[in-house]
Amino acid sequence: MTRFLNPYHFIPVQSKLSTRSRGVDRDRPWEEQLGHIAHDRYHAETKSGRIICRLETATPTVIGGNQEKLEDESTRIHPFKRNDQPAIPGTTLRGLISSLAEAASNSALRILTDNRYSRRAEVREVGARIEDHSALGLIVEKEGALYLRPLAAPFISMELRADDHDHARFLPPGYRKMFPQKYPPLRVFREKRFFESLPSHSANNPKCLVLENVNFSYKIKEFRNKKILMGLFVGPGRGSYRVIPRVMYTDNRSEEILTNKYEYFLFYPKGIEKKLDIGTDIFPIEPEALDRLERLARERGEAENEKRRKKGKDPLPFALKGAVPFEKRDYRLADQDIVFFRPNQAGDRVEEVWVSQIWRKEVPRTTHGFFRSINPELLPFNKDRKQLTPAEALFGFVEVNPKTEKNEAPEEGEDRPPSLALAGRVRFHDAVFGGCPNGGPFLQEVPLKILASPKPPCPSFYFNNTKDRSGSYISKMELDDHPEDYWPKGRKQYWSFQGHYEGDKENLKQKCRVTPLMAGCRFYFYLDFENLTEWEVGLLLYALQPAAPSWDFHHKIGLGKPLGLGSIRIQVCSVRLIDRTRRYAQDDPFASRYHRVWENPPEETDEYEEYLIRIRENGMESTEPAEWLAEAGQCFTRDMDPAIREAIEKMGREVEDHPVSYPVTRDQQPGAETENFKWFQNNDRSKADQQGLKPLDALKDDELPLLRTN
């Protein structure tokens, strides 16, 4: 396999909203603005009724119910059932159809977590600005606030600057107030023959050591064609100094840190603890610097904790020197932590802190920030929104603002307007089992392969360059440096394909045991709607059956979509419309409930008729022509953005001619469960063949955005 298809791609979002969006005026009562989307009465020019559908699994499908932890520490996900028969919850169907309607109408993303993104700083970045990435300090708590005590000056370039002399080098301006000494303290690197004689030392005890009979020499290193003063070497001599040992590395990278090996020492003169003058001995830390560190530590800590827990290991075994482990203190810096830092230009405050020299950098924009750059109206409904998009009006929404996200009550005296909300006008009911091929409906229980994919901000997969729609490679550094040049690719969707989903028996803690429904299982469900315009009915019908009159479009549902599970097809079997004015004003009380009917019964007529009886409906004769379904959908599709429609319908076709897999190298098998990072690592390092996901609207009709092994 040299070319393959990534399991997911994106339906584009456009900056131009649908013309069917409605204005929102915060100065007018909400109820007065709703019109036909309100629930207080039926409107004469709208449509109400019921749509009855047949659903068939095209690939094995997992609809999860209760979960159970097993002795081997894997998790068993029981199938969802009603009356001891397989079923699909109405909430699942609502989520499926409303998401597609949202994408098709270019509506706001009703659910979008505002994630922050970060990336690991690159060595070349640190090397280019080594002086801003190498100073060390000690966190000191005073009167409940955290300050920083400078301990070791940054590495110093030996190249002459404007204010240097032939035989002297000065610290960068921001550091001079924090290190006013004629000879600023530098970190001390040990010589091997010297450190072997040192006493053992606990990793969680910050007590100082006294180095007896020592002497120092400068440690200078060649770094990218320039010399850098790194610090001092410690060797045999006659001096006596108090130092803090700094444990950073063990030769074998074992799980248990070795307590008698030190990368370097930091000078900590006797009595320094008592010097607490702010602005002279200790310096304030910008609140945003502390918040940023905590966010990044929490983000990475939670990810690493989860990995280690799944492997049966303690989370985050190595803490900062002398620190309470992060998992026990909610990822906050504390007294006695040693950190890297950078001061502001004036040198009177600390504007950045890290726990390692090559730390993580926070991308300036969050998820909401990136989508806001396309159009602020694409964000989940909030106090700044001025438009109500079609999917929000059809399926409902709840306004989310920063404080109400946490359910915080208004502060005393705070004038906060009430949050807006709207109930949807479409109600989905559970899909009930109709039948299946011989031997069904369930396949044998199997462990699923590990579900893993590149997480945002993997720029080449999740972002487009606003000036280049070719889907070219984007580095994390580019995204960080120029976020204004990049837009999210859109709404994530999965391809339909026949995949190999069964995992091996390794790493069971990371796996789920599932009992899939077999392909060919049939279900029936219905949905009721009220006060829909003809255009909204068209949107709903398109979301149910985008390729009408064909029903070969493959939706994706349930667990394991990246592995090929969960492809289903939906056939609209009946549309039954109620003329509410006529029914309640003119009709005989015993007259038929419906006034316009379109019927397209499935081949399994007995199953279908049994289902109609079950939901207290009758088989009916059509009053509309056979082409009515396609014509009703055209009321919506005439307004549809061509790029969005092309992407939706392309992703709804089953992929048959190409393997579908998360990216793998030439040495890996498709669908590999481990080392999923290798392809991305190679892609970042390659200079001649870096790849990205091409936007679907940049491809020819039958072309797919294939990737290559590397």
PDB file of N, CA and C in Angstrom, residues 85-141:
ATOM      1  N   GLN A  85     -34.613  -6.344  22.087  1.00  0.00           N
ATOM      2  CA  GLN A  85     -34.308  -6.314  20.659  1.00  0.00           C
ATOM      3  C   GLN A  85     -33.354  -5.140  20.397  1.00  0.00           C
ATOM      4  N   PRO A  86     -32.451  -5.287  19.423  1.00  0.00           N
ATOM      5  CA  PRO A  86     -31.577  -4.152  19.110  1.00  0.00           C
ATOM      6  C   PRO A  86     -32.401  -2.940  18.695  1.00  0.00           C
ATOM      7  N   ALA A  87     -31.903  -1.770  19.030  1.00  0.00           N
ATOM      8  CA  ALA A  87     -32.600  -0.524  18.708  1.00  0.00           C
ATOM      9  C   ALA A  87     -31.565   0.586  18.583  1.00  0.00           C
ATOM     10  N   ILE A  88     -32.010   1.722  18.079  1.00  0.00           N
ATOM     11  CA  ILE A  88     -31.147   2.907  17.957  1.00  0.00           C
ATOM     12  C   ILE A  88     -31.877   4.064  18.625  1.00  0.00           C
ATOM     13  N   PRO A  89     -31.253   4.702  19.626  1.00  0.00           N
ATOM     14  CA  PRO A  89     -31.953   5.780  20.340  1.00  0.00           C
ATOM     15  C   PRO A  89     -32.319   6.938  19.415  1.00  0.00           C
ATOM     16  N   GLY A  90     -33.466   7.542  19.691  1.00  0.00           N
ATOM     17  CA  GLY A  90     -33.865   8.714  18.924  1.00  0.00           C
ATOM     18  C   GLY A  90     -32.877   9.857  19.066  1.00  0.00           C
ATOM     19  N   THR A  91     -32.232   9.958  20.227  1.00  0.00           N
ATOM     20  CA  THR A  91     -31.234  11.018  20.414  1.00  0.00           C
ATOM     21  C   THR A  91     -30.045  10.829  19.482  1.00  0.00           C
ATOM     22  N   THR A  92     -29.674   9.566  19.225  1.00  0.00           N
ATOM     23  CA  THR A  92     -28.578   9.294  18.293  1.00  0.00           C
ATOM     24  C   THR A  92     -28.968   9.715  16.881  1.00  0.00           C
ATOM     25  N   LEU A  93     -30.188   9.393  16.485  1.00  0.00           N
ATOM     26  CA  LEU A  93     -30.663   9.773  15.154  1.00  0.00           C
ATOM     27  C   LEU A  93     -30.764  11.291  15.030  1.00  0.00           C
ATOM     28  N   ARG A  94     -31.233  11.924  16.074  1.00  0.00           N
ATOM     29  CA  ARG A  94     -31.326  13.390  16.054  1.00  0.00           C
ATOM     30  C   ARG A  94     -29.943  14.013  15.886  1.00  0.00           C
ATOM     31  N   GLY A  95     -28.957  13.492  16.627  1.00  0.00           N
ATOM     32  CA  GLY A  95     -27.603  14.017  16.493  1.00  0.00           C
ATOM     33  C   GLY A  95     -27.062  13.834  15.091  1.00  0.00           C
ATOM     34  N   LEU A  96     -27.315  12.662  14.498  1.00  0.00           N
ATOM     35  CA  LEU A  96     -26.841  12.371  13.145  1.00  0.00           C
ATOM     36  C   LEU A  96     -27.445  13.330  12.127  1.00  0.00           C
ATOM     37  N   ILE A  97     -28.764  13.440  12.123  1.00  0.00           N
ATOM     38  CA  ILE A  97     -29.455  14.226  11.093  1.00  0.00           C
ATOM     39  C   ILE A  97     -29.267  15.724  11.314  1.00  0.00           C
ATOM     40  N   SER A  98     -29.290  16.162  12.562  1.00  0.00           N
ATOM     41  CA  SER A  98     -29.110  17.598  12.811  1.00  0.00           C
ATOM     42  C   SER A  98     -27.700  18.043  12.439  1.00  0.00           C
ATOM     43  N   SER A  99     -26.699  17.178  12.644  1.00  0.00           N
ATOM     44  CA  SER A  99     -25.326  17.537  12.267  1.00  0.00           C
ATOM     45  C   SER A  99     -25.198  17.695  10.760  1.00  0.00           C
ATOM     46  N   LEU A 100     -25.835  16.793  10.010  1.00  0.00           N
ATOM     47  CA  LEU A 100     -25.761  16.897   8.555  1.00  0.00           C
ATOM     48  C   LEU A 100     -26.554  18.104   8.058  1.00  0.00           C
ATOM     49  N   ALA A 101     -27.702  18.372   8.670  1.00  0.00           N
ATOM     50  CA  ALA A 101     -28.480  19.556   8.291  1.00  0.00           C
ATOM     51  C   ALA A 101     -27.695  20.830   8.593  1.00  0.00           C
ATOM     52  N   GLU A 102     -26.991  20.818   9.698  1.00  0.00           N
ATOM     53  CA  GLU A 102     -26.155  21.962  10.082  1.00  0.00           C
ATOM     54  C   GLU A 102     -25.075  22.215   9.033  1.00  0.00           C
ATOM     55  N   ALA A 103     -24.418  21.125   8.594  1.00  0.00           N
ATOM     56  CA  ALA A 103     -23.363  21.262   7.582  1.00  0.00           C
ATOM     57  C   ALA A 103     -23.946  21.677   6.239  1.00  0.00           C
ATOM     58  N   ALA A 104     -25.063  21.056   5.848  1.00  0.00           N
ATOM     59  CA  ALA A 104     -25.647  21.322   4.533  1.00  0.00           C
ATOM     60  C   ALA A 104     -26.107  22.768   4.395  1.00  0.00           C
ATOM     61  N   SER A 105     -26.595  23.355   5.478  1.00  0.00           N
ATOM     62  CA  SER A 105     -27.116  24.727   5.424  1.00  0.00           C
ATOM     63  C   SER A 105     -26.082  25.759   5.848  1.00  0.00           C
ATOM     64  N   ASN A 106     -24.840  25.317   6.068  1.00  0.00           N
ATOM     65  CA  ASN A 106     -23.762  26.203   6.533  1.00  0.00           C
ATOM     66  C   ASN A 106     -24.193  26.980   7.771  1.00  0.00           C
ATOM     67  N   SER A 107     -24.851  26.268   8.687  1.00  0.00           N
ATOM     68  CA  SER A 107     -25.318  26.887   9.925  1.00  0.00           C
ATOM     69  C   SER A 107     -24.199  26.935  10.953  1.00  0.00           C
ATOM     70  N   ALA A 108     -24.465  27.605  12.059  1.00  0.00           N
ATOM     71  CA  ALA A 108     -23.507  27.671  13.158  1.00  0.00           C
ATOM     72  C   ALA A 108     -23.242  26.269  13.698  1.00  0.00           C
ATOM     73  N   LEU A 109     -22.039  26.077  14.215  1.00  0.00           N
ATOM     74  CA  LEU A 109     -21.697  24.818  14.868  1.00  0.00           C
ATOM     75  C   LEU A 109     -22.308  24.862  16.266  1.00  0.00           C
ATOM     76  N   ARG A 110     -23.418  24.159  16.452  1.00  0.00           N
ATOM     77  CA  ARG A 110     -24.163  24.277  17.706  1.00  0.00           C
ATOM     78  C   ARG A 110     -23.396  23.699  18.891  1.00  0.00           C
ATOM     79  N   ILE A 111     -22.523  22.736  18.635  1.00  0.00           N
ATOM     80  CA  ILE A 111     -21.665  22.184  19.686  1.00  0.00           C
ATOM     81  C   ILE A 111     -20.226  22.318  19.209  1.00  0.00           C
ATOM     82  N   LEU A 112     -19.456  23.129  19.894  1.00  0.00           N
ATOM     83  CA  LEU A 112     -18.053  23.346  19.528  1.00  0.00           C
ATOM     84  C   LEU A 112     -17.294  23.746  20.783  1.00  0.00           C
ATOM     85  N   THR A 113     -16.499  22.828  21.303  1.00  0.00           N
ATOM     86  CA  THR A 113     -15.708  23.112  22.496  1.00  0.00           C
ATOM     87  C   THR A 113     -14.604  24.103  22.154  1.00  0.00           C
ATOM     88  N   ASP A 114     -14.415  25.076  23.015  1.00  0.00           N
ATOM     89  CA  ASP A 114     -13.407  26.111  22.759  1.00  0.00           C
ATOM     90  C   ASP A 114     -12.054  25.653  23.291  1.00  0.00           C
ATOM     91  N   ASN A 115     -11.420  24.744  22.559  1.00  0.00           N
ATOM     92  CA  ASN A 115     -10.137  24.195  22.996  1.00  0.00           C
ATOM     93  C   ASN A 115      -8.994  25.164  22.729  1.00  0.00           C
ATOM     94  N   ARG A 116      -8.011  25.113  23.605  1.00  0.00           N
ATOM     95  CA  ARG A 116      -6.742  25.793  23.364  1.00  0.00           C
ATOM     96  C   ARG A 116      -5.774  24.781  22.777  1.00  0.00           C
ATOM     97  N   TYR A 117      -4.895  25.230  21.888  1.00  0.00           N
ATOM     98  CA  TYR A 117      -3.933  24.353  21.245  1.00  0.00           C
ATOM     99  C   TYR A 117      -2.523  24.725  21.686  1.00  0.00           C
ATOM    100  N   SER A 118      -1.678  23.740  21.709  1.00  0.00           N
ATOM    101  CA  SER A 118      -0.277  24.007  22.037  1.00  0.00           C
ATOM    102  C   SER A 118       0.598  23.110  21.183  1.00  0.00           C
ATOM    103  N   ARG A 119       1.858  23.441  21.136  1.00  0.00           N
ATOM    104  CA  ARG A 119       2.833  22.631  20.417  1.00  0.00           C
ATOM    105  C   ARG A 119       4.144  22.655  21.182  1.00  0.00           C
ATOM    106  N   ARG A 120       4.933  21.651  20.964  1.00  0.00           N
ATOM    107  CA  ARG A 120       6.241  21.619  21.598  1.00  0.00           C
ATOM    108  C   ARG A 120       7.167  22.586  20.868  1.00  0.00           C
ATOM    109  N   ALA A 121       7.860  23.414  21.626  1.00  0.00           N
ATOM    110  CA  ALA A 121       8.825  24.324  21.012  1.00  0.00           C
ATOM    111  C   ALA A 121       9.903  23.524  20.300  1.00  0.00           C
ATOM    112  N   GLU A 122      10.335  24.002  19.155  1.00  0.00           N
ATOM    113  CA  GLU A 122      11.362  23.302  18.395  1.00  0.00           C
ATOM    114  C   GLU A 122      12.750  23.719  18.863  1.00  0.00           C
ATOM    115  N   VAL A 123      13.678  22.770  18.751  1.00  0.00           N
ATOM    116  CA  VAL A 123      15.043  23.027  19.206  1.00  0.00           C
ATOM    117  C   VAL A 123      15.621  24.254  18.514  1.00  0.00           C
ATOM    118  N   ARG A 124      15.329  24.412  17.227  1.00  0.00           N
ATOM    119  CA  ARG A 124      15.903  25.548  16.493  1.00  0.00           C
ATOM    120  C   ARG A 124      15.347  26.875  16.999  1.00  0.00           C
ATOM    121  N   GLU A 125      14.077  26.867  17.479  1.00  0.00           N
ATOM    122  CA  GLU A 125      13.533  28.087  18.069  1.00  0.00           C
ATOM    123  C   GLU A 125      14.276  28.454  19.340  1.00  0.00           C
ATOM    124  N   VAL A 126      14.476  27.441  20.186  1.00  0.00           N
ATOM    125  CA  VAL A 126      15.178  27.680  21.444  1.00  0.00           C
ATOM    126  C   VAL A 126      16.610  28.111  21.164  1.00  0.00           C
ATOM    127  N   GLY A 127      17.255  27.439  20.190  1.00  0.00           N
ATOM    128  CA  GLY A 127      18.633  27.773  19.866  1.00  0.00           C
ATOM    129  C   GLY A 127      18.782  29.177  19.326  1.00  0.00           C
ATOM    130  N   ALA A 128      17.805  29.613  18.532  1.00  0.00           N
ATOM    131  CA  ALA A 128      17.891  30.949  17.942  1.00  0.00           C
ATOM    132  C   ALA A 128      17.761  32.044  18.993  1.00  0.00           C
ATOM    133  N   ARG A 129      17.046  31.745  20.081  1.00  0.00           N
ATOM    134  CA  ARG A 129      16.865  32.725  21.162  1.00  0.00           C
ATOM    135  C   ARG A 129      17.208  32.073  22.493  1.00  0.00           C
ATOM    136  N   ILE A 130      18.409  31.515  22.556  1.00  0.00           N
ATOM    137  CA  ILE A 130      18.806  30.731  23.722  1.00  0.00           C
ATOM    138  C   ILE A 130      18.780  31.557  24.996  1.00  0.00           C
ATOM    139  N   GLU A 131      19.072  32.858  24.899  1.00  0.00           N
ATOM    140  CA  GLU A 131      19.110  33.694  26.097  1.00  0.00           C
ATOM    141  C   GLU A 131      17.723  33.870  26.707  1.00  0.00           C
ATOM    142  N   ASP A 132      16.669  33.701  25.899  1.00  0.00           N
ATOM    143  CA  ASP A 132      15.306  33.848  26.417  1.00  0.00           C
ATOM    144  C   ASP A 132      14.698  32.525  26.861  1.00  0.00           C
ATOM    145  N   HIS A 133      15.470  31.450  26.844  1.00  0.00           N
ATOM    146  CA  HIS A 133      14.924  30.137  27.188  1.00  0.00           C
ATOM    147  C   HIS A 133      15.766  29.401  28.224  1.00  0.00           C
ATOM    148  N   SER A 134      16.636  30.090  28.945  1.00  0.00           N
ATOM    149  CA  SER A 134      17.576  29.334  29.772  1.00  0.00           C
ATOM    150  C   SER A 134      17.774  29.851  31.185  1.00  0.00           C
ATOM    151  N   ALA A 135      17.196  31.000  31.560  1.00  0.00           N
ATOM    152  CA  ALA A 135      17.330  31.472  32.937  1.00  0.00           C
ATOM    153  C   ALA A 135      16.497  30.596  33.864  1.00  0.00           C
ATOM    154  N   LEU A 136      16.989  30.397  35.091  1.00  0.00           N
ATOM    155  CA  LEU A 136      16.312  29.539  36.060  1.00  0.00           C
ATOM    156  C   LEU A 136      16.005  30.307  37.333  1.00  0.00           C
ATOM    157  N   GLY A 137      14.854  29.985  37.929  1.00  0.00           N
ATOM    158  CA  GLY A 137      14.475  30.632  39.176  1.00  0.00           C
ATOM    159  C   GLY A 137      13.692  29.696  40.064  1.00  0.00           C
ATOM    160  N   LEU A 138      13.490  30.126  41.303  1.00  0.00           N
ATOM    161  CA  LEU A 138      12.776  29.346  42.306  1.00  0.00           C
ATOM    162  C   LEU A 138      11.467  30.054  42.634  1.00  0.00           C
ATOM    163  N   ILE A 139      10.365  29.307  42.628  1.00  0.00           N
ATOM    164  CA  ILE A 139       9.077  29.869  43.006  1.00  0.00           C
ATOM    165  C   ILE A 139       9.054  30.069  44.520  1.00  0.00           C
ATOM    166  N   VAL A 140       8.664  31.264  44.943  1.00  0.00           N
ATOM    167  CA  VAL A 140       8.595  31.607  46.362  1.00  0.00           C
ATOM    168  C   VAL A 140       7.189  32.120  46.665  1.00  0.00           C
ATOM    169  N   GLU A 141       6.587  31.577  47.705  1.00  0.00           N
ATOM    170  CA  GLU A 141       5.263  32.050  48.106  1.00  0.00           C
ATOM    171  C   GLU A 141       5.407  33.077  49.219  1.00  0.00           C
TER     172      GLU A 141
END
